[in-house]
C-alpha cells in the first residue's frame, strides 16, 4: 500500500540528520520504503555500521517516546525489535526545519517470502506476546491520526474516499461498530502486524517492526487485521488460516480469546478490512481497496469466521 520509492534527499542532508545521533560518516544509502507514516532510508557508514533513518510524516512526534518504550520492553521480554537511538540531546527524534526523524541500528533478517499455516500460527503467538508484554498503565499512547484502526480515524478516512467507495464502506462500518460496545479485553495493539512488518526464518516470526500505529484498543483488532492482511493474498484456506492464528494466539496468551471475543470476530474482520480499504481508496489505490473488501464479501471468509466463532 505504498507508492513507488524515489530518492528525495541528498547525502549531505541525510548526513546532517545522522550527525544528531552518532558520529559516523555515510558511505552509501538507499530509500527502502515510502509507507503510511514515514519514509525509510537504509544507511551504510564508512565504519561498517548500518542504520535505519525514518522520516516521520503522519506519525505524531508525541508517540515516538512511547514507541521507544514499547521497543525496549519487548526486547527485555526476549522479543526482537529495532531500538530507536537517543540523539545527542537525549531525545528519540531529530529535527531539521519541518522534518522530524528517528535513527536505529540495522537488524539483519528477511521478510517472509510466502505464507504458511505454521507461520500464521507464529504471527498469532507473536501478537499474544506483544499484548501480554505491554502494560497500558506504563506506556502513554496519545491518540493521533496515524492510528488507522481508531474508529475516529476510519470515519475520517471514509470521508476522503470517492463517493462509490463511501457507499460501500459506510454500511460495513456501521455493521461493525457494535464490537466497540462489547466490553472486549483491551491491550496495546501493534495495529498493522503483517508480513511487511516482520522478519521471519524457519516459519517463525523473528523480529517485529513499526509500532508507529500502536494504540490502546480491543486486542481482537490486532488478530483481525493480521487475518485480513493474510486473506488478502489468497494463499491459504480462510478457515485453516483463522484456526492457525487463533491456535498460536491462545497457545501463547496469558488469557486466551474469550467467548465474547470469538463471537465478535466477524465484526472485527469487517472493521479492519474497512479501515484498510478506506486508507487505500482515500489515496487513489482503489484496486487495493477493493481487494481488502474481499475478506468481508467472500462467502468462504464469512463461513470461516462463523465456524470459528462456534468452535467453543
Coordinates of C-alpha atoms in Angstrom, one line a residue:
X1 CA 0.0 0.0 0.0
X2 CA 2.8 2.4 -0.8
X3 CA 3.9 4.3 -3.9
X4 CA 7.0 3.6 -5.9
X5 CA 10.0 4.6 -3.9
X6 CA 12.0 7.6 -5.2
X7 CA 15.1 9.2 -3.6
X8 CA 14.1 12.6 -2.1
X9 CA 17.1 13.6 0.0
X10 CA 20.8 14.4 -0.6
X11 CA 23.6 12.6 1.1
X12 CA 24.7 15.8 2.7
X13 CA 21.4 16.4 4.3
X14 CA 21.0 12.8 5.4
X15 CA 24.5 13.1 7.0
X16 CA 23.3 16.1 8.9
X17 CA 20.4 14.1 10.3
X18 CA 22.6 11.2 11.3
X19 CA 25.1 13.6 13.0
X20 CA 22.4 14.4 15.5
X21 CA 22.6 10.8 16.8
X22 CA 26.0 9.2 16.0
X23 CA 29.5 10.2 14.9
X24 CA 29.9 8.3 11.7
X25 CA 30.3 9.1 8.0
X26 CA 27.8 7.9 5.4
X27 CA 29.3 5.7 2.7
X28 CA 26.1 5.0 0.8
X29 CA 22.3 5.0 1.4
X30 CA 19.1 3.9 -0.3
X31 CA 15.4 4.6 0.1
X32 CA 13.7 1.4 1.4
X33 CA 10.0 2.3 1.6
X34 CA 7.5 5.1 1.3
X35 CA 4.9 4.0 3.9
X36 CA 1.9 5.1 5.8
X37 CA 3.7 7.1 8.5
X38 CA 7.3 7.5 7.3
X39 CA 9.9 7.4 4.6
X40 CA 12.7 5.0 5.5
X41 CA 16.4 5.1 4.4
X42 CA 19.0 2.4 4.8
X43 CA 22.4 3.9 5.6
X44 CA 25.8 2.2 5.5
X45 CA 28.7 4.1 7.0
X46 CA 32.4 4.0 6.4
X47 CA 32.9 2.2 9.7
X48 CA 30.7 -0.6 8.5
X49 CA 27.9 0.3 10.9
X50 CA 24.4 0.3 9.3
X51 CA 21.5 2.4 10.4
X52 CA 17.8 3.0 9.5
X53 CA 16.7 6.6 9.3
X54 CA 13.0 7.2 9.3
X55 CA 11.5 10.5 8.3
X56 CA 8.1 10.8 10.1
X57 CA 5.2 12.1 8.1
X58 CA 1.9 11.3 9.6
X59 CA 3.2 9.9 12.9
X60 CA 2.8 12.2 15.8
X61 CA 6.2 13.0 17.4
X62 CA 4.4 12.7 20.8
X63 CA 4.1 9.0 20.1
X64 CA 7.8 8.3 19.5
X65 CA 8.8 8.2 23.1
X66 CA 6.0 5.7 23.7
X67 CA 7.2 3.7 20.7
X68 CA 10.8 3.6 22.0
X69 CA 9.5 2.3 25.4
X70 CA 7.5 -0.4 23.5
X71 CA 10.6 -1.4 21.7
X72 CA 12.7 -1.6 24.9
X73 CA 10.0 -3.5 26.7
X74 CA 9.7 -6.1 24.0
X75 CA 13.5 -6.6 23.8
X76 CA 13.6 -7.1 27.6
X77 CA 10.9 -9.7 27.2
X78 CA 13.0 -11.7 24.8
X79 CA 11.4 -10.4 21.5
X80 CA 13.4 -8.8 18.7
X81 CA 12.7 -5.2 17.7
X82 CA 14.7 -2.3 16.5
X83 CA 15.6 0.3 19.1
X84 CA 15.5 4.0 18.5
X85 CA 18.8 5.6 19.4
X86 CA 18.7 8.7 21.6
X87 CA 20.0 11.9 20.0
X88 CA 22.9 13.8 21.5
X89 CA 20.3 15.9 23.3
X90 CA 18.7 12.8 24.7
X91 CA 15.5 12.8 22.6
X92 CA 14.4 10.0 20.3
X93 CA 13.7 12.3 17.5
X94 CA 15.9 14.6 15.4
X95 CA 14.8 17.8 13.8
X96 CA 15.7 19.7 10.7
X97 CA 13.3 22.5 10.0
X98 CA 9.9 20.9 9.4
X99 CA 11.4 17.4 9.2
X100 CA 11.3 15.0 12.1
X101 CA 13.2 11.7 12.1
X102 CA 14.4 8.7 14.1
X103 CA 17.6 6.6 13.8
X104 CA 18.0 2.9 14.8
X105 CA 20.7 0.4 14.1
X106 CA 20.1 -2.0 11.3
X107 CA 18.9 -5.5 12.2
X108 CA 19.6 -8.4 9.9
X109 CA 16.8 -10.5 8.6
X110 CA 14.3 -11.1 5.8
X111 CA 10.6 -10.5 5.3
X112 CA 8.7 -13.8 4.8
X113 CA 8.7 -14.8 1.2
X114 CA 5.4 -16.8 1.4
X115 CA 2.7 -17.6 3.9
X116 CA 2.2 -21.0 5.6
X117 CA -0.1 -22.1 8.4
X118 CA 2.9 -22.6 10.6
X119 CA 4.0 -19.0 10.0
X120 CA 0.4 -17.8 10.6
X121 CA 0.4 -19.6 14.0
X122 CA 3.7 -17.8 14.8
X123 CA 2.0 -14.5 14.0
X124 CA -0.8 -15.3 16.4
X125 CA 1.8 -16.3 19.1
X126 CA 3.7 -13.0 18.5
X127 CA 0.5 -10.9 18.9
X128 CA -0.2 -12.6 22.2
X129 CA 3.4 -11.9 23.4
X130 CA 3.0 -8.3 22.4
X131 CA -0.3 -7.9 24.2
X132 CA 1.0 -9.6 27.4
X133 CA 4.3 -7.7 27.5
X134 CA 3.0 -4.1 27.2
X135 CA 1.4 -2.5 30.2
X136 CA -1.0 0.2 29.2
X137 CA -0.7 1.9 32.6
X138 CA 3.0 2.4 32.0
X139 CA 3.0 3.4 28.3
X140 CA 1.2 6.6 27.4
X141 CA -0.1 6.4 23.8
X142 CA -1.9 9.6 22.9
X143 CA -4.4 9.5 20.1
X144 CA -3.1 10.5 16.7
X145 CA -4.1 10.3 13.0
X146 CA -1.6 7.6 12.3
X147 CA -3.6 5.1 14.4
X148 CA -5.6 3.8 11.5
X149 CA -7.6 1.3 13.5
X150 CA -9.0 4.1 15.7
X151 CA -12.7 4.4 14.8
X152 CA -12.5 8.2 14.6
X153 CA -9.7 7.9 12.1
X154 CA -11.6 5.3 10.0
X155 CA -14.6 7.7 9.8
X156 CA -12.3 10.5 8.7
X157 CA -10.7 8.3 6.0
X158 CA -14.0 7.3 4.6
X159 CA -15.0 10.9 4.1
X160 CA -11.9 11.3 1.9
X161 CA -12.9 8.3 -0.3
X162 CA -14.6 8.7 -3.7
X163 CA -18.4 8.6 -3.4
X164 CA -18.8 5.0 -4.7
X165 CA -16.3 3.7 -2.2
X166 CA -18.0 5.7 0.6
X167 CA -21.3 4.0 -0.3
X168 CA -19.7 0.6 0.1
X169 CA -17.7 1.3 3.2
X170 CA -20.1 3.2 5.4
X171 CA -22.6 0.3 5.8
X172 CA -19.8 -2.1 6.7
X173 CA -18.5 0.3 9.3
X174 CA -22.0 0.7 10.8
X175 CA -22.5 -3.1 11.0
X176 CA -19.1 -3.5 12.6
X177 CA -19.4 -0.6 15.1
X178 CA -21.2 -2.7 17.9
X179 CA -17.9 -4.5 18.6
X180 CA -16.7 -1.4 20.4
X181 CA -19.6 -1.7 22.8
X182 CA -19.0 -5.3 23.6
X183 CA -16.5 -4.7 26.5
X184 CA -13.8 -6.6 24.8
X185 CA -10.4 -7.1 26.5
X186 CA -8.1 -4.2 25.8
X187 CA -4.3 -4.1 25.1
X188 CA -1.7 -2.1 23.5
X189 CA -2.0 -3.3 19.9
X190 CA 0.5 -3.2 17.1
X191 CA -2.1 -2.1 14.6
X192 CA -0.6 -3.5 11.5
X193 CA 1.2 -6.8 12.1
X194 CA 1.6 -8.2 8.6
X195 CA 4.3 -9.8 6.6
X196 CA 5.9 -6.4 5.7
X197 CA 6.4 -5.5 9.3
X198 CA 8.3 -8.6 10.5
X199 CA 11.3 -10.6 9.7
X200 CA 10.9 -14.4 9.7
X201 CA 13.0 -17.5 9.5
X202 CA 12.1 -21.2 9.5
X203 CA 8.4 -20.3 9.6
X204 CA 8.8 -18.3 12.7
X205 CA 8.5 -14.5 13.3
X206 CA 11.9 -13.3 14.4
X207 CA 11.7 -9.5 14.5
X208 CA 8.8 -7.0 14.9
X209 CA 8.9 -3.6 13.3
X210 CA 6.8 -0.4 13.0
X211 CA 4.9 0.4 16.2
X212 CA 4.0 3.9 15.0
X213 CA 0.3 2.8 14.7
X214 CA 0.2 1.4 18.2
X215 CA -2.8 2.3 20.4
X216 CA -4.7 1.1 23.4
X217 CA -7.7 -0.8 21.8
X218 CA -9.5 -4.1 21.8
X219 CA -6.8 -6.7 21.3
X220 CA -9.0 -8.6 18.9
X221 CA -8.4 -5.8 16.3
X222 CA -4.8 -7.0 16.0
X223 CA -5.7 -10.6 15.3
X224 CA -8.4 -9.4 12.8
X225 CA -6.0 -7.2 10.9
X226 CA -3.4 -9.9 10.6
X227 CA -6.1 -12.2 9.3
X228 CA -7.3 -9.6 6.8
X229 CA -3.8 -9.0 5.6
X230 CA -3.2 -12.7 5.0
X231 CA -6.6 -13.5 3.4
X232 CA -5.8 -10.6 1.0
X233 CA -3.2 -12.7 -0.8
X234 CA -5.5 -15.8 -1.1
X235 CA -2.7 -18.2 -0.4
X236 CA -4.4 -20.2 2.3
X237 CA -7.9 -21.5 3.1
X238 CA -9.6 -18.9 5.3
X239 CA -10.9 -21.4 7.9
X240 CA -7.5 -23.0 8.2
X241 CA -5.7 -19.6 8.4
X242 CA -8.0 -18.3 11.1
X243 CA -7.6 -21.6 13.1
X244 CA -3.8 -21.3 12.9
X245 CA -3.8 -17.7 14.0
X246 CA -6.2 -18.4 16.9
X247 CA -4.2 -21.5 17.9
X248 CA -1.0 -19.6 18.0
X249 CA -2.6 -16.8 20.0
X250 CA -4.4 -18.9 22.5
X251 CA -1.4 -21.2 23.0
X252 CA 0.8 -18.3 24.0
X253 CA -1.6 -15.8 25.6
X254 CA -1.9 -15.4 29.4
X255 CA -5.6 -15.1 28.7
X256 CA -6.8 -16.9 25.5
X257 CA -9.5 -15.3 23.5
X258 CA -12.8 -15.1 25.4
X259 CA -16.1 -16.3 24.1
X260 CA -17.2 -12.7 23.6
X261 CA -14.1 -12.0 21.5
X262 CA -14.7 -15.1 19.4
X263 CA -18.3 -14.0 18.8
X264 CA -17.0 -10.6 17.6
X265 CA -14.5 -12.0 15.1
X266 CA -16.8 -11.3 12.0
X267 CA -17.3 -7.7 13.1
X268 CA -13.6 -7.2 13.9
X269 CA -12.8 -8.6 10.4
X270 CA -15.3 -6.2 8.8
X271 CA -14.0 -3.2 10.7
X272 CA -10.3 -3.8 10.0
X273 CA -11.0 -4.6 6.3
X274 CA -13.0 -1.4 6.1
X275 CA -10.1 0.6 7.7
X276 CA -7.6 -0.9 5.2
X277 CA -9.9 -0.4 2.3
X278 CA -10.7 3.2 3.2
X279 CA -7.0 4.1 3.6
X280 CA -6.4 2.8 0.1
X281 CA -9.4 4.4 -1.6
X282 CA -8.6 7.7 0.0
X283 CA -5.2 7.7 -1.7
X284 CA -6.3 6.6 -5.1
X285 CA -5.4 3.0 -4.7
X286 CA -8.9 1.6 -5.3
X287 CA -7.7 -1.8 -6.7
X288 CA -6.1 -2.5 -3.3
X289 CA -9.1 -1.1 -1.5
X290 CA -11.4 -3.5 -3.3
X291 CA -9.2 -6.4 -2.6
X292 CA -9.3 -5.8 1.1
X293 CA -13.1 -5.8 1.0
X294 CA -13.0 -9.4 -0.3
X295 CA -12.5 -10.5 3.3
X296 CA -15.9 -9.0 4.0
X297 CA -17.8 -10.1 0.9
X298 CA -16.3 -13.5 0.2
X299 CA -18.7 -16.2 1.4
X300 CA -15.8 -18.6 2.2
X301 CA -14.3 -16.0 4.6
X302 CA -17.6 -15.4 6.3
X303 CA -18.1 -19.1 6.7
X304 CA -14.6 -19.4 8.2
X305 CA -15.2 -16.7 10.8
X306 CA -18.7 -18.1 11.7
X307 CA -17.4 -21.6 12.1
X308 CA -14.5 -20.4 14.3
X309 CA -16.9 -18.5 16.4
X310 CA -18.9 -21.6 17.1
X311 CA -15.8 -23.7 17.8
X312 CA -16.1 -23.4 21.6

